[in-house]
Amino acid sequence: MVRRGGVGALALVLMLSVSRVWGAENRLLDEPPSLATQVHAIFQAKCVECHGPDLPRPKKKFGYVLDLARVAANPKMIVPGKPAQSELYQMLAHNEMPDPKGSSPPLTREEKDIVKYWIEAGAPATVSPVNLNAATQLAFRQRVVRYLGQFHPPTTHFPIALLIVALPAEFMWMLTRRDSWKETVRYCVMLGAAAAVVAATLGWCDAAFSNYRGTSAQILAWHRWFGTATAAWAVFVAALLEFARRNGNSLRLRCWFRLILVMSVMLVSVTGYLGASLIYGLHHFTW
């Protein structure tokens, strides 16, 4: 129990440290970025795969997507002030771009609105150099935190898979009473709890350098706190399972464990849904 407490305390210290870095980063971004800066960031995240300036053969010979002045000057792509007549916006709005066969996800509703507002504003091309070069102005510890945060997405798969798998494994142990299923449950819960703490900590690192605005910022806040709660809950589930095991797996303790395990599966599912919504939008499960 002392070791678990030490791990929890270490995770708490790391999260508090990240919070301080996050606060410092937010002070750099107190002024909301210009429409051009936001559009540049969207194009950089979603469009360079097919239309990047470094590609030898960009699709449709449109390899200057990050040059907003040139994009705005192309009458085939942009009609300033009229998004409904702008081919670029229409392709984005109908999810024809990015290419559905590519690896880049479609724009979220908020991102589409930003591009729309940008065209309505006359498609300005002035991109804030402070926002684009913010990475080069970071202190060493901030660069470390940002680097670690990049590992958050892959680490989330471990607690999601392990905690969810533990539930049917528990039911299989109830039905068969085989020790192999009981040990599978213990392995999944223990490793899942440890992975949840790691994923939550890296999530705070990743969120420290996010630039979400509006609805996406609210989704990020919910995702962050649900993820933190999920990690804490997973540690509680692991502790309860160990307590039940040391007390002979009494029926009463095991029933409590099953109930709390079901709740942990619900928590990790909601957290995962919110995380996916940051990329695909809240309605990514729409039929």
Short mmCIF file of C-alpha atoms in Angstrom, two decimals:
data_model
loop_
_atom_site.label_atom_id
_atom_site.label_comp_id
_atom_site.label_asym_id
_atom_site.label_seq_id
_atom_site.Cartn_x
_atom_site.Cartn_y
_atom_site.Cartn_z
CA MET A 1 0.00 0.00 0.00
CA VAL A 2 2.93 2.33 0.70
CA ARG A 3 4.25 1.76 -2.79
CA ARG A 4 0.86 2.53 -4.32
CA GLY A 5 0.68 5.69 -2.24
CA GLY A 6 4.13 6.68 -3.48
CA VAL A 7 3.11 6.17 -7.12
CA GLY A 8 -0.06 8.20 -6.58
CA ALA A 9 1.88 10.99 -4.89
CA LEU A 10 4.41 11.05 -7.74
CA ALA A 11 1.60 11.27 -10.30
CA LEU A 12 0.02 14.12 -8.32
CA VAL A 13 3.32 16.02 -8.22
CA LEU A 14 3.74 15.56 -11.97
CA MET A 15 0.21 16.82 -12.64
CA LEU A 16 0.74 19.88 -10.45
CA SER A 17 4.01 20.61 -12.25
CA VAL A 18 2.26 20.32 -15.59
CA SER A 19 -0.48 22.65 -14.32
CA ARG A 20 2.15 25.32 -13.64
CA VAL A 21 3.60 24.87 -17.13
CA TRP A 22 0.08 24.96 -18.59
CA GLY A 23 -0.62 28.22 -16.79
CA ALA A 24 2.58 29.72 -18.13
CA GLU A 25 1.75 28.60 -21.64
CA ASN A 26 -1.75 30.03 -21.41
CA ARG A 27 -0.31 33.41 -20.47
CA LEU A 28 1.50 33.36 -23.81
CA LEU A 29 -1.84 32.78 -25.52
CA ASP A 30 -4.02 35.22 -23.59
CA GLU A 31 -4.78 37.04 -26.85
CA PRO A 32 -6.94 34.85 -29.07
CA PRO A 33 -5.19 34.01 -32.34
CA SER A 34 -6.31 35.78 -35.49
CA LEU A 35 -8.61 34.02 -37.95
CA ALA A 36 -5.70 33.64 -40.36
CA THR A 37 -3.58 32.02 -37.64
CA GLN A 38 -6.35 29.59 -36.78
CA VAL A 39 -6.95 28.70 -40.43
CA HIS A 40 -3.20 28.23 -40.96
CA ALA A 41 -3.13 25.80 -38.00
CA ILE A 42 -6.13 23.88 -39.38
CA PHE A 43 -4.58 23.58 -42.84
CA GLN A 44 -1.28 22.52 -41.31
CA ALA A 45 -2.96 19.79 -39.26
CA LYS A 46 -5.41 18.50 -41.87
CA CYS A 47 -4.23 19.43 -45.38
CA VAL A 48 -0.44 19.16 -45.71
CA GLU A 49 -0.65 15.38 -46.21
CA CYS A 50 -1.90 15.99 -49.76
CA HIS A 51 -1.12 19.66 -50.37
CA GLY A 52 2.02 20.35 -48.36
CA PRO A 53 4.73 22.60 -49.82
CA ASP A 54 7.35 19.86 -49.46
CA LEU A 55 5.50 17.27 -51.53
CA PRO A 56 7.07 16.48 -54.92
CA ARG A 57 3.63 16.04 -56.53
CA PRO A 58 0.88 17.68 -54.47
CA LYS A 59 -2.66 16.73 -55.44
CA LYS A 60 -4.26 18.89 -58.13
CA LYS A 61 -1.02 20.93 -58.20
CA PHE A 62 -2.25 22.62 -55.03
CA GLY A 63 0.89 22.51 -52.94
CA TYR A 64 0.68 25.93 -51.35
CA VAL A 65 -2.10 25.37 -48.83
CA LEU A 66 -0.05 27.08 -46.07
CA ASP A 67 0.47 30.19 -48.19
CA LEU A 68 -2.81 31.88 -47.25
CA ALA A 69 -2.19 34.92 -49.45
CA ARG A 70 -1.78 32.71 -52.49
CA VAL A 71 -4.78 30.58 -51.55
CA ALA A 72 -6.96 33.67 -51.11
CA ALA A 73 -5.79 35.03 -54.47
CA ASN A 74 -6.92 31.88 -56.30
CA PRO A 75 -10.44 32.66 -57.59
CA LYS A 76 -11.07 28.97 -58.23
CA MET A 77 -10.62 28.28 -54.53
CA ILE A 78 -11.71 31.38 -52.64
CA VAL A 79 -14.30 34.07 -53.31
CA PRO A 80 -13.58 36.54 -50.47
CA GLY A 81 -16.67 37.26 -48.41
CA LYS A 82 -18.64 34.40 -49.99
CA PRO A 83 -17.97 30.96 -48.50
CA ALA A 84 -20.98 29.50 -50.32
CA GLN A 85 -19.24 30.29 -53.63
CA SER A 86 -15.78 29.23 -52.47
CA GLU A 87 -14.85 25.78 -53.74
CA LEU A 88 -12.32 25.22 -50.96
CA TYR A 89 -14.89 25.79 -48.22
CA GLN A 90 -17.53 23.68 -49.97
CA MET A 91 -15.12 20.75 -50.25
CA LEU A 92 -14.26 21.07 -46.56
CA ALA A 93 -17.89 21.46 -45.54
CA HIS A 94 -18.93 18.29 -47.40
CA ASN A 95 -15.92 16.28 -46.11
CA GLU A 96 -14.48 15.93 -49.59
CA MET A 97 -11.26 17.31 -48.14
CA PRO A 98 -9.15 16.04 -46.50
CA ASP A 99 -9.23 12.97 -48.73
CA PRO A 100 -11.44 10.34 -47.00
CA LYS A 101 -8.89 7.72 -48.07
CA GLY A 102 -6.06 9.56 -46.35
CA SER A 103 -5.01 9.43 -42.71
CA SER A 104 -6.11 12.98 -41.84
CA PRO A 105 -9.57 13.14 -40.20
CA PRO A 106 -12.23 15.51 -41.55
CA LEU A 107 -12.56 18.96 -40.06
CA THR A 108 -14.72 19.29 -36.98
CA ARG A 109 -17.78 21.54 -37.09
CA GLU A 110 -15.87 24.23 -35.22
CA GLU A 111 -12.95 24.08 -37.66
CA LYS A 112 -15.31 24.39 -40.60
CA ASP A 113 -16.89 27.44 -38.97
CA ILE A 114 -13.47 29.03 -38.52
CA VAL A 115 -12.69 28.60 -42.23
CA LYS A 116 -16.13 29.99 -43.05
CA TYR A 117 -15.61 33.07 -40.85
CA TRP A 118 -12.17 33.53 -42.39
CA ILE A 119 -13.62 33.67 -45.91
CA GLU A 120 -16.47 35.94 -44.75
CA ALA A 121 -13.84 38.28 -43.31
CA GLY A 122 -12.20 38.54 -46.75
CA ALA A 123 -9.67 35.70 -46.31
CA PRO A 124 -6.95 37.75 -44.55
CA ALA A 125 -3.45 36.32 -44.84
CA THR A 126 -1.69 37.86 -41.84
CA VAL A 127 -0.59 35.00 -39.58
CA SER A 128 0.60 35.85 -36.07
CA PRO A 129 4.34 35.03 -35.86
CA VAL A 130 4.09 34.72 -32.06
CA ASN A 131 1.73 31.76 -32.30
CA LEU A 132 3.64 30.07 -35.12
CA ASN A 133 7.00 30.38 -33.40
CA ALA A 134 5.81 29.74 -29.84
CA ALA A 135 7.57 26.36 -29.83
CA THR A 136 10.95 28.00 -30.28
CA GLN A 137 10.33 30.29 -27.30
CA LEU A 138 9.66 27.51 -24.82
CA ALA A 139 11.91 26.86 -21.86
CA PHE A 140 13.67 23.50 -21.66
CA ARG A 141 11.25 22.01 -19.12
CA GLN A 142 8.31 23.14 -21.28
CA ARG A 143 9.81 21.41 -24.30
CA VAL A 144 10.21 18.26 -22.21
CA VAL A 145 6.57 18.40 -21.10
CA ARG A 146 5.41 19.02 -24.66
CA TYR A 147 7.52 16.09 -25.91
CA LEU A 148 6.10 13.73 -23.28
CA GLY A 149 2.57 14.88 -24.10
CA GLN A 150 2.92 13.51 -27.63
CA PHE A 151 2.81 10.00 -26.15
CA HIS A 152 -0.63 10.53 -24.61
CA PRO A 153 -2.76 9.21 -27.53
CA PRO A 154 -1.03 5.81 -27.82
CA THR A 155 -0.91 5.25 -24.05
CA THR A 156 -4.69 5.66 -23.74
CA HIS A 157 -5.25 2.35 -25.53
CA PHE A 158 -3.80 0.36 -22.64
CA PRO A 159 -6.25 1.36 -19.86
CA ILE A 160 -9.18 1.31 -22.30
CA ALA A 161 -8.43 -2.22 -23.44
CA LEU A 162 -7.27 -3.68 -20.13
CA LEU A 163 -10.08 -2.35 -17.94
CA ILE A 164 -12.76 -3.31 -20.44
CA VAL A 165 -11.31 -6.81 -20.91
CA ALA A 166 -11.22 -7.29 -17.12
CA LEU A 167 -15.04 -7.18 -17.00
CA PRO A 168 -15.81 -10.22 -19.23
CA ALA A 169 -12.86 -12.02 -17.63
CA GLU A 170 -14.51 -11.51 -14.24
CA PHE A 171 -17.76 -12.96 -15.54
CA MET A 172 -15.86 -15.94 -16.95
CA TRP A 173 -14.35 -16.54 -13.51
CA MET A 174 -17.83 -16.38 -12.00
CA LEU A 175 -19.02 -19.06 -14.43
CA THR A 176 -16.03 -21.41 -14.48
CA ARG A 177 -14.20 -20.68 -11.20
CA ARG A 178 -10.94 -21.30 -13.00
CA ASP A 179 -7.93 -19.65 -11.41
CA SER A 180 -6.64 -18.66 -14.84
CA TRP A 181 -9.59 -16.27 -15.30
CA LYS A 182 -9.13 -14.88 -11.80
CA GLU A 183 -5.47 -14.13 -12.50
CA THR A 184 -6.40 -12.60 -15.85
CA VAL A 185 -8.72 -10.18 -14.05
CA ARG A 186 -6.00 -9.26 -11.58
CA TYR A 187 -3.41 -8.77 -14.31
CA CYS A 188 -5.73 -6.54 -16.42
CA VAL A 189 -6.88 -4.43 -13.48
CA MET A 190 -3.42 -3.89 -12.01
CA LEU A 191 -1.77 -3.08 -15.32
CA GLY A 192 -4.79 -1.06 -16.44
CA ALA A 193 -4.64 1.10 -13.30
CA ALA A 194 -0.94 1.78 -13.77
CA ALA A 195 -1.50 2.57 -17.47
CA ALA A 196 -4.39 4.90 -16.59
CA VAL A 197 -2.16 6.94 -14.26
CA VAL A 198 0.50 7.21 -16.97
CA ALA A 199 -2.05 8.14 -19.64
CA ALA A 200 -3.69 10.78 -17.44
CA THR A 201 -0.35 12.35 -16.56
CA LEU A 202 0.72 12.46 -20.22
CA GLY A 203 -2.72 13.87 -21.04
CA TRP A 204 -2.03 16.85 -18.79
CA CYS A 205 1.28 17.29 -20.58
CA ASP A 206 -0.47 17.21 -23.96
CA ALA A 207 -3.26 19.58 -22.89
CA ALA A 208 -0.71 22.12 -21.66
CA PHE A 209 0.10 22.96 -25.27
CA SER A 210 -3.31 22.62 -26.89
CA ASN A 211 -4.84 25.49 -28.81
CA TYR A 212 -8.48 24.44 -28.76
CA ARG A 213 -11.08 27.20 -28.71
CA GLY A 214 -14.82 27.44 -28.14
CA THR A 215 -16.65 24.11 -27.92
CA SER A 216 -13.46 22.11 -28.40
CA ALA A 217 -11.91 23.82 -25.37
CA GLN A 218 -14.90 22.75 -23.28
CA ILE A 219 -14.61 19.18 -24.57
CA LEU A 220 -10.92 19.20 -23.67
CA ALA A 221 -11.74 20.32 -20.12
CA TRP A 222 -14.27 17.51 -19.71
CA HIS A 223 -11.87 15.01 -21.25
CA ARG A 224 -9.06 16.07 -18.94
CA TRP A 225 -11.08 15.78 -15.73
CA PHE A 226 -12.85 12.59 -16.76
CA GLY A 227 -9.43 11.14 -17.57
CA THR A 228 -8.05 12.18 -14.20
CA ALA A 229 -11.09 10.74 -12.43
CA THR A 230 -10.76 7.52 -14.43
CA ALA A 231 -7.12 7.12 -13.37
CA ALA A 232 -7.97 7.69 -9.71
CA TRP A 233 -10.92 5.32 -9.95
CA ALA A 234 -8.80 2.63 -11.62
CA VAL A 235 -6.29 2.80 -8.76
CA PHE A 236 -9.19 2.43 -6.32
CA VAL A 237 -10.47 -0.62 -8.26
CA ALA A 238 -7.02 -2.20 -8.15
CA ALA A 239 -6.72 -1.56 -4.41
CA LEU A 240 -10.18 -3.06 -3.77
CA LEU A 241 -9.34 -6.14 -5.83
CA GLU A 242 -6.12 -6.67 -3.89
CA PHE A 243 -7.96 -6.20 -0.61
CA ALA A 244 -10.59 -8.75 -1.68
CA ARG A 245 -7.90 -11.24 -2.72
CA ARG A 246 -6.13 -10.97 0.64
CA ASN A 247 -9.43 -11.59 2.40
CA GLY A 248 -10.16 -14.81 0.58
CA ASN A 249 -12.29 -13.22 -2.17
CA SER A 250 -15.31 -13.00 0.07
CA LEU A 251 -18.57 -12.77 -1.86
CA ARG A 252 -19.42 -9.35 -0.41
CA LEU A 253 -16.08 -7.77 -1.38
CA ARG A 254 -16.10 -9.42 -4.78
CA CYS A 255 -19.59 -8.06 -5.51
CA TRP A 256 -18.44 -4.56 -4.61
CA PHE A 257 -15.44 -5.02 -6.87
CA ARG A 258 -17.66 -6.05 -9.79
CA LEU A 259 -19.93 -3.05 -9.36
CA ILE A 260 -16.99 -0.65 -9.21
CA LEU A 261 -15.34 -2.38 -12.19
CA VAL A 262 -18.49 -1.78 -14.25
CA MET A 263 -18.35 1.90 -13.28
CA SER A 264 -14.69 2.07 -14.28
CA VAL A 265 -15.55 0.66 -17.70
CA MET A 266 -18.20 3.36 -18.08
CA LEU A 267 -15.73 6.05 -17.05
CA VAL A 268 -13.01 4.92 -19.43
CA SER A 269 -15.54 4.69 -22.26
CA VAL A 270 -16.82 8.24 -21.72
CA THR A 271 -13.26 9.53 -21.47
CA GLY A 272 -12.32 7.80 -24.70
CA TYR A 273 -15.39 9.21 -26.46
CA LEU A 274 -14.50 12.75 -25.39
CA GLY A 275 -10.93 12.28 -26.55
CA ALA A 276 -12.09 11.13 -29.98
CA SER A 277 -14.49 14.10 -30.12
CA LEU A 278 -11.52 16.45 -30.04
CA ILE A 279 -10.51 15.05 -33.43
CA TYR A 280 -13.75 13.94 -35.07
CA GLY A 281 -16.33 16.15 -33.34
CA LEU A 282 -19.02 15.28 -30.79
CA HIS A 283 -21.25 13.56 -33.32
CA HIS A 284 -18.69 11.15 -34.75
CA PHE A 285 -20.98 8.21 -33.88
CA THR A 286 -23.91 9.62 -35.85
CA TRP A 287 -25.55 6.91 -38.00
#
